[in-house]
Amino acid sequence: MTAPAVILTRQPEGEPVPLAADAQPQALEPRTPAQRLDEIYRARACEPEAARALDLTALLRPADLPDIDRAAARLAQAVVDAQRILIVGDFDADGATSVALAMRVLRGFGAKDPAFLVPNRFEFGYGLSPEIVELAARQSPDLIVTVDNGVASVEGVARANALGIDVIVTDHHLPGAVAPAAYAIVNPVLPDSRFGSRALAGVGVIYYVLGATRAALQEQGWFAERPAVNLARYLDLVALGTVADVVPLDHNNRILVAQGLRRMRAGACCEGLKAMLEFAGRERAALSAADLGFALGPRLNAAGRLDDMTIGIRCLLADEPNEARRLAKALNELNQVRRELEAEMVAEAELHAAQALQQALEALPTAAAGDLPASEPRGIAVFDPLWHQGVVGLVAGRLKDRLARPVIAFAQAGDAAPGELKGSARSVAGVHIRDLLDGIATRYPGLIRKFGGHAMAAGLSIAEIHFKQFSKIFADAVANELPASALMRSFETDGALPTAELTVALARALAAGGPWGQQFPEPSFHGDFAVVSQRVVGDGHLKLTLQRDNALFDAIAFRTPPVTHERVRAVYRLEENRYRVRDPKAAGTVQLVIEHLAGLPA
C-alpha cells in the first residue's frame, strides 16, 4: 500500500512546479558541475557564495541565546569551586552526543569528576522528572545540567530546587505554557530568544553553552596554568548529533556539520566514532552527512530504543581503541536487532492501516470504485500489543512516508505504567503535529496524559482503553488541516539532467557541495530511461541497468520490487560508486540512486 506520487521541480523563487504525467523529455543545455551546483543552491533560496561560506567565524553569536551568560557563569563557578556537576541527557543520538560532548569538555576544563545520568526510557520516560531528580540526588550533585531536555520539566526542576540542587536547562524543544524555575534556561526557541536560528539541535545548544563557559573561565584566568580547550576538536560529536536529530540544516547548522565532517574525514574524531564507522563499513575519507544520519545515528539510537543509551555514550567517551570497538560492536548488534524488529512491525502496521482505510471505504457504499472518500482517515493511528515501544517511532516514520499522511504508532508502556500506551508521531508538511496534539488535549481534557515534540515529530501517552476514541479524534483533527489533495507523496527535484551531465565529476561536485540534509535537501533529479536489466539484491533492493541516448547507467532502488515496464520515469540522486576501487586516487563509476520509479507507456 503506497500513496500516489507527484514529481515537483524546485524553483529559485516561488513554489515548486509539478511535472505533468505526460511530460516529454526536452533537449537540455549541459552545464559545468560548478554551474549546476550554483543553480542547485539558488533553488534552495541560497546564494552560492553564502552556501559555500562554512568557516567557523561565520557562526551566530552566542550572546543572543537566552540566559547563556548566566548559565556559563554558573558552570564556570562549578568548575572553579570543584563542585559536583551531573549531566542529565536524553536517550536518542542527539542526547547521547550532547552528554558525551559535555563530559569531554568539562573534563578538559578541569571539572571535578563530572558525571552523567540518562533515564531508562522504559522506566522513567522522557525529561527531568521528579523521579529522575531523586535518582540523581543519590550522587549528591551541586549542579544538574540537562541536555536535549528539560524545558518542560516543571515538577522535576521544582524538586531539584527543594533539594538545594541548581538546574541549568539546555534544550531545543518547544516550551510549554509554564517554564520551569531553573537557574538558567538556554533554548533558541524560547519566546524571548534573539538567536538567529531556531534549528539548533540539543548538541548545538550545549556546544554554545560550553563555549561561553570557556570564555567565562578565561576571564577568570583559569587557563593560566592549564591548557585551554579547543572546542573545535569536538565538532565530530556536534555534527553527528545535529544530523541524527534531523533538525533543519540552516546556514548555522551547515557550518557545524561541515566542520565536524572535515575533522572526521581527517581522522580527528573520537575512537568511538572511528569504531562505529568501521562496523558500518563507511569510508572515513568520503564521509557525508547522509552517512551520519543513516549509518551512525541509527546505531546510537538502537541502544536507547532497545537497551540502555549508556552503551552509546560510553562508546563516544572511550579513548582506548579496543574498548571503543567492543562498545561499537554491541551497538552494531543492537542495531541489527532493531532492523529486524522494525521490518516485522512495519509489515504489521501496514496491515492495521489498510484495515482502517478499508473500514472507511465500507462506511461509504455509494463511493465509486477507486475513489478516495472525503471521510478517508487523513491521520492514521496504529497499535499492536506485541510491539516494542522503542521502535514505534521508526514504524510511524515508515508508514508516514508510504501513506503521505501523519501517523502515530503506539505500543504498551509495560510494567512501569500498566494500561497505558506510548505513542510516537510523525507528520507531513502542513500539519504541525505537536500543536495538533495540544489542540486535542485542550478540547478533550484527560484524553492525552502527556505529550511533547516538534512540528514533524512528537511523543505522547494515552490510556489503552481510549485508543479507538483517540484514533477517530486524531483522524478528524488532521482532516481539518490536511486537504484530500495533499494525500500524495511528493518528490521535489532539481529538474532534469542532460545525459552528458550524468558523470562522476558532477557526482563529486554535489558531494563536496554539502552538507545536505533536512530543509537543505541533497540534490535529486528526474528523467526517463529504458530498463535494460534488473535483479533483486540484498534485503529486497533492486539493482538496474538503465539506458538513455545510447548510454548505460547503473542504478539501485532500495526496498523496491521489480518493475513491470520497459520504460520508467525515475527520481534519482547521483553518486560515485567506489565499490571495489582500492586506489583512493582512482575514479569510481557513476550510479543513480533511485528514490522513486514510475512506469511509462511503451
mmCIF file of N, CA and C in Angstrom, residues 415-488:
data_model
loop_
_atom_site.group_PDB
_atom_site.id
_atom_site.type_symbol
_atom_site.label_atom_id
_atom_site.label_comp_id
_atom_site.label_asym_id
_atom_site.label_seq_id
_atom_site.Cartn_x
_atom_site.Cartn_y
_atom_site.Cartn_z
ATOM 1 N N ASP A 415 5.314 -2.591 32.371
ATOM 2 C CA ASP A 415 5.078 -2.654 33.812
ATOM 3 C C ASP A 415 5.172 -1.292 34.486
ATOM 4 N N ALA A 416 5.933 -0.363 33.892
ATOM 5 C CA ALA A 416 6.089 0.956 34.500
ATOM 6 C C ALA A 416 4.776 1.725 34.524
ATOM 7 N N ALA A 417 3.881 1.446 33.580
ATOM 8 C CA ALA A 417 2.599 2.150 33.512
ATOM 9 C C ALA A 417 1.552 1.216 32.916
ATOM 10 N N PRO A 418 1.033 0.266 33.692
ATOM 11 C CA PRO A 418 0.055 -0.691 33.172
ATOM 12 C C PRO A 418 -1.180 0.038 32.622
ATOM 13 N N GLY A 419 -1.684 -0.462 31.500
ATOM 14 C CA GLY A 419 -2.867 0.130 30.901
ATOM 15 C C GLY A 419 -2.613 1.385 30.105
ATOM 16 N N GLU A 420 -1.354 1.740 29.933
ATOM 17 C CA GLU A 420 -1.013 2.967 29.201
ATOM 18 C C GLU A 420 -0.328 2.619 27.888
ATOM 19 N N LEU A 421 -0.596 3.415 26.862
ATOM 20 C CA LEU A 421 0.083 3.293 25.588
ATOM 21 C C LEU A 421 1.014 4.476 25.398
ATOM 22 N N LYS A 422 2.197 4.195 24.852
ATOM 23 C CA LYS A 422 3.124 5.253 24.472
ATOM 24 C C LYS A 422 3.167 5.324 22.959
ATOM 25 N N GLY A 423 2.987 6.525 22.441
ATOM 26 C CA GLY A 423 2.930 6.695 21.002
ATOM 27 C C GLY A 423 4.016 7.595 20.484
ATOM 28 N N SER A 424 4.392 7.370 19.246
ATOM 29 C CA SER A 424 5.361 8.211 18.558
ATOM 30 C C SER A 424 4.722 8.663 17.257
ATOM 31 N N ALA A 425 4.719 9.978 17.030
ATOM 32 C CA ALA A 425 4.028 10.567 15.884
ATOM 33 C C ALA A 425 5.026 11.113 14.880
ATOM 34 N N ARG A 426 4.705 10.955 13.602
ATOM 35 C CA ARG A 426 5.473 11.559 12.524
ATOM 36 C C ARG A 426 4.485 12.253 11.590
ATOM 37 N N SER A 427 4.840 13.447 11.131
ATOM 38 C CA SER A 427 3.901 14.251 10.368
ATOM 39 C C SER A 427 4.426 14.590 8.988
ATOM 40 N N VAL A 428 3.593 15.280 8.226
ATOM 41 C CA VAL A 428 3.910 15.710 6.871
ATOM 42 C C VAL A 428 3.769 17.229 6.809
ATOM 43 N N ALA A 429 4.242 17.815 5.718
ATOM 44 C CA ALA A 429 4.130 19.251 5.547
ATOM 45 C C ALA A 429 2.664 19.673 5.627
ATOM 46 N N GLY A 430 2.414 20.727 6.378
ATOM 47 C CA GLY A 430 1.059 21.233 6.521
ATOM 48 C C GLY A 430 0.400 20.879 7.828
ATOM 49 N N VAL A 431 0.969 19.958 8.596
ATOM 50 C CA VAL A 431 0.404 19.576 9.891
ATOM 51 C C VAL A 431 1.503 19.657 10.953
ATOM 52 N N HIS A 432 1.404 20.645 11.837
ATOM 53 C CA HIS A 432 2.337 20.778 12.965
ATOM 54 C C HIS A 432 1.852 19.821 14.041
ATOM 55 N N ILE A 433 2.501 18.682 14.155
ATOM 56 C CA ILE A 433 1.955 17.592 14.954
ATOM 57 C C ILE A 433 1.913 17.918 16.441
ATOM 58 N N ARG A 434 2.902 18.654 16.939
ATOM 59 C CA ARG A 434 2.890 18.988 18.365
ATOM 60 C C ARG A 434 1.722 19.922 18.674
ATOM 61 N N ASP A 435 1.477 20.920 17.804
ATOM 62 C CA ASP A 435 0.367 21.843 18.010
ATOM 63 C C ASP A 435 -0.969 21.132 17.842
ATOM 64 N N LEU A 436 -1.041 20.165 16.915
ATOM 65 C CA LEU A 436 -2.280 19.412 16.740
ATOM 66 C C LEU A 436 -2.611 18.623 18.003
ATOM 67 N N LEU A 437 -1.602 17.987 18.604
ATOM 68 C CA LEU A 437 -1.826 17.255 19.858
ATOM 69 C C LEU A 437 -2.233 18.201 20.985
ATOM 70 N N ASP A 438 -1.658 19.398 21.003
ATOM 71 C CA ASP A 438 -2.017 20.399 22.002
ATOM 72 C C ASP A 438 -3.496 20.759 21.871
ATOM 73 N N GLY A 439 -3.950 20.915 20.609
ATOM 74 C CA GLY A 439 -5.358 21.221 20.386
ATOM 75 C C GLY A 439 -6.273 20.104 20.856
ATOM 76 N N ILE A 440 -5.884 18.853 20.589
ATOM 77 C CA ILE A 440 -6.682 17.715 21.049
ATOM 78 C C ILE A 440 -6.734 17.684 22.572
ATOM 79 N N ALA A 441 -5.584 17.894 23.206
ATOM 80 C CA ALA A 441 -5.531 17.866 24.671
ATOM 81 C C ALA A 441 -6.406 18.962 25.278
ATOM 82 N N THR A 442 -6.480 20.100 24.603
ATOM 83 C CA THR A 442 -7.304 21.203 25.107
ATOM 84 C C THR A 442 -8.791 20.894 24.960
ATOM 85 N N ARG A 443 -9.172 20.334 23.803
ATOM 86 C CA ARG A 443 -10.589 20.058 23.543
ATOM 87 C C ARG A 443 -11.094 18.830 24.308
ATOM 88 N N TYR A 444 -10.195 17.887 24.597
ATOM 89 C CA TYR A 444 -10.584 16.648 25.269
ATOM 90 C C TYR A 444 -9.694 16.429 26.496
ATOM 91 N N PRO A 445 -9.945 17.162 27.566
ATOM 92 C CA PRO A 445 -9.087 17.049 28.765
ATOM 93 C C PRO A 445 -9.033 15.612 29.278
ATOM 94 N N GLY A 446 -7.827 15.157 29.570
ATOM 95 C CA GLY A 446 -7.639 13.816 30.115
ATOM 96 C C GLY A 446 -7.429 12.741 29.075
ATOM 97 N N LEU A 447 -7.709 13.040 27.806
ATOM 98 C CA LEU A 447 -7.526 12.015 26.772
ATOM 99 C C LEU A 447 -6.042 11.726 26.557
ATOM 100 N N ILE A 448 -5.243 12.779 26.468
ATOM 101 C CA ILE A 448 -3.793 12.626 26.334
ATOM 102 C C ILE A 448 -3.162 12.896 27.686
ATOM 103 N N ARG A 449 -2.435 11.929 28.201
ATOM 104 C CA ARG A 449 -1.840 12.089 29.524
ATOM 105 C C ARG A 449 -0.599 12.980 29.488
ATOM 106 N N LYS A 450 0.256 12.770 28.472
ATOM 107 C CA LYS A 450 1.469 13.585 28.305
ATOM 108 C C LYS A 450 1.768 13.679 26.823
ATOM 109 N N PHE A 451 2.387 14.779 26.419
ATOM 110 C CA PHE A 451 2.826 14.902 25.029
ATOM 111 C C PHE A 451 3.902 15.976 24.942
ATOM 112 N N GLY A 452 4.612 15.965 23.829
ATOM 113 C CA GLY A 452 5.634 16.973 23.565
ATOM 114 C C GLY A 452 6.308 16.658 22.245
ATOM 115 N N GLY A 453 7.017 17.648 21.711
ATOM 116 C CA GLY A 453 7.734 17.377 20.477
ATOM 117 C C GLY A 453 7.893 18.576 19.582
ATOM 118 N N HIS A 454 7.988 18.323 18.285
ATOM 119 C CA HIS A 454 8.271 19.331 17.269
ATOM 120 C C HIS A 454 7.124 19.381 16.257
ATOM 121 N N ALA A 455 7.377 20.135 15.172
ATOM 122 C CA ALA A 455 6.396 20.227 14.093
ATOM 123 C C ALA A 455 6.202 18.891 13.393
ATOM 124 N N MET A 456 7.291 18.148 13.192
ATOM 125 C CA MET A 456 7.223 16.926 12.389
ATOM 126 C C MET A 456 7.276 15.644 13.206
ATOM 127 N N ALA A 457 7.570 15.724 14.491
ATOM 128 C CA ALA A 457 7.661 14.514 15.314
ATOM 129 C C ALA A 457 7.252 14.849 16.743
ATOM 130 N N ALA A 458 6.580 13.903 17.378
ATOM 131 C CA ALA A 458 6.135 14.126 18.750
ATOM 132 C C ALA A 458 5.963 12.789 19.449
ATOM 133 N N GLY A 459 5.876 12.850 20.769
ATOM 134 C CA GLY A 459 5.604 11.681 21.582
ATOM 135 C C GLY A 459 4.421 11.965 22.489
ATOM 136 N N LEU A 460 3.704 10.907 22.863
ATOM 137 C CA LEU A 460 2.532 11.093 23.717
ATOM 138 C C LEU A 460 2.202 9.793 24.427
ATOM 139 N N SER A 461 1.340 9.885 25.415
ATOM 140 C CA SER A 461 0.841 8.694 26.091
ATOM 141 C C SER A 461 -0.653 8.851 26.318
ATOM 142 N N ILE A 462 -1.387 7.733 26.167
ATOM 143 C CA ILE A 462 -2.827 7.703 26.378
ATOM 144 C C ILE A 462 -3.170 6.409 27.109
ATOM 145 N N ALA A 463 -4.376 6.333 27.647
ATOM 146 C CA ALA A 463 -4.858 5.073 28.224
ATOM 147 C C ALA A 463 -5.209 4.114 27.089
ATOM 148 N N GLU A 464 -4.895 2.841 27.267
ATOM 149 C CA GLU A 464 -5.166 1.862 26.218
ATOM 150 C C GLU A 464 -6.647 1.795 25.880
ATOM 151 N N ILE A 465 -7.514 1.969 26.867
ATOM 152 C CA ILE A 465 -8.951 1.892 26.618
ATOM 153 C C ILE A 465 -9.443 3.059 25.755
ATOM 154 N N HIS A 466 -8.624 4.101 25.605
ATOM 155 C CA HIS A 466 -9.024 5.264 24.820
ATOM 156 C C HIS A 466 -8.470 5.231 23.399
ATOM 157 N N PHE A 467 -7.845 4.122 23.000
ATOM 158 C CA PHE A 467 -7.173 4.117 21.697
ATOM 159 C C PHE A 467 -8.147 4.370 20.544
ATOM 160 N N LYS A 468 -9.273 3.651 20.492
ATOM 161 C CA LYS A 468 -10.211 3.822 19.386
ATOM 162 C C LYS A 468 -10.775 5.242 19.360
ATOM 163 N N GLN A 469 -11.109 5.765 20.529
ATOM 164 C CA GLN A 469 -11.617 7.134 20.594
ATOM 165 C C GLN A 469 -10.556 8.125 20.103
ATOM 166 N N PHE A 470 -9.328 7.937 20.573
ATOM 167 C CA PHE A 470 -8.260 8.840 20.150
ATOM 168 C C PHE A 470 -8.025 8.746 18.646
ATOM 169 N N SER A 471 -8.064 7.542 18.093
ATOM 170 C CA SER A 471 -7.810 7.364 16.663
ATOM 171 C C SER A 471 -8.790 8.178 15.829
ATOM 172 N N LYS A 472 -10.081 8.143 16.213
ATOM 173 C CA LYS A 472 -11.098 8.909 15.477
ATOM 174 C C LYS A 472 -10.867 10.415 15.639
ATOM 175 N N ILE A 473 -10.588 10.843 16.849
ATOM 176 C CA ILE A 473 -10.365 12.274 17.100
ATOM 177 C C ILE A 473 -9.124 12.762 16.353
ATOM 178 N N PHE A 474 -8.083 11.944 16.355
ATOM 179 C CA PHE A 474 -6.851 12.303 15.651
ATOM 180 C C PHE A 474 -7.104 12.425 14.148
ATOM 181 N N ALA A 475 -7.812 11.456 13.572
ATOM 182 C CA ALA A 475 -8.104 11.499 12.141
ATOM 183 C C ALA A 475 -8.913 12.741 11.785
ATOM 184 N N ASP A 476 -9.903 13.085 12.622
ATOM 185 C CA ASP A 476 -10.720 14.272 12.367
ATOM 186 C C ASP A 476 -9.888 15.544 12.480
ATOM 187 N N ALA A 477 -9.002 15.596 13.465
ATOM 188 C CA ALA A 477 -8.180 16.786 13.655
ATOM 189 C C ALA A 477 -7.251 17.006 12.464
ATOM 190 N N VAL A 478 -6.680 15.914 11.949
ATOM 191 C CA VAL A 478 -5.812 16.037 10.774
ATOM 192 C C VAL A 478 -6.624 16.466 9.565
ATOM 193 N N ALA A 479 -7.835 15.917 9.411
ATOM 194 C CA ALA A 479 -8.679 16.248 8.261
ATOM 195 C C ALA A 479 -9.002 17.735 8.216
ATOM 196 N N ASN A 480 -9.057 18.368 9.382
ATOM 197 C CA ASN A 480 -9.335 19.799 9.428
ATOM 198 C C ASN A 480 -8.171 20.633 8.913
ATOM 199 N N GLU A 481 -6.982 20.039 8.863
ATOM 200 C CA GLU A 481 -5.798 20.781 8.447
ATOM 201 C C GLU A 481 -5.210 20.303 7.125
ATOM 202 N N LEU A 482 -5.530 19.086 6.736
ATOM 203 C CA LEU A 482 -4.890 18.487 5.564
ATOM 204 C C LEU A 482 -5.943 18.169 4.515
ATOM 205 N N PRO A 483 -5.959 18.862 3.382
ATOM 206 C CA PRO A 483 -6.944 18.568 2.344
ATOM 207 C C PRO A 483 -6.685 17.211 1.702
ATOM 208 N N ALA A 484 -7.749 16.634 1.128
ATOM 209 C CA ALA A 484 -7.609 15.319 0.484
ATOM 210 C C ALA A 484 -6.577 15.358 -0.635
ATOM 211 N N SER A 485 -6.436 16.529 -1.281
ATOM 212 C CA SER A 485 -5.476 16.648 -2.382
ATOM 213 C C SER A 485 -4.035 16.498 -1.911
ATOM 214 N N ALA A 486 -3.822 16.631 -0.589
ATOM 215 C CA ALA A 486 -2.459 16.520 -0.068
ATOM 216 C C ALA A 486 -2.039 15.081 0.185
ATOM 217 N N LEU A 487 -2.971 14.129 0.016
ATOM 218 C CA LEU A 487 -2.658 12.737 0.317
ATOM 219 C C LEU A 487 -1.899 12.077 -0.829
ATOM 220 N N MET A 488 -0.822 12.696 -1.207
ATOM 221 C CA MET A 488 0.048 12.154 -2.247
ATOM 222 C C MET A 488 1.492 12.345 -1.808
#
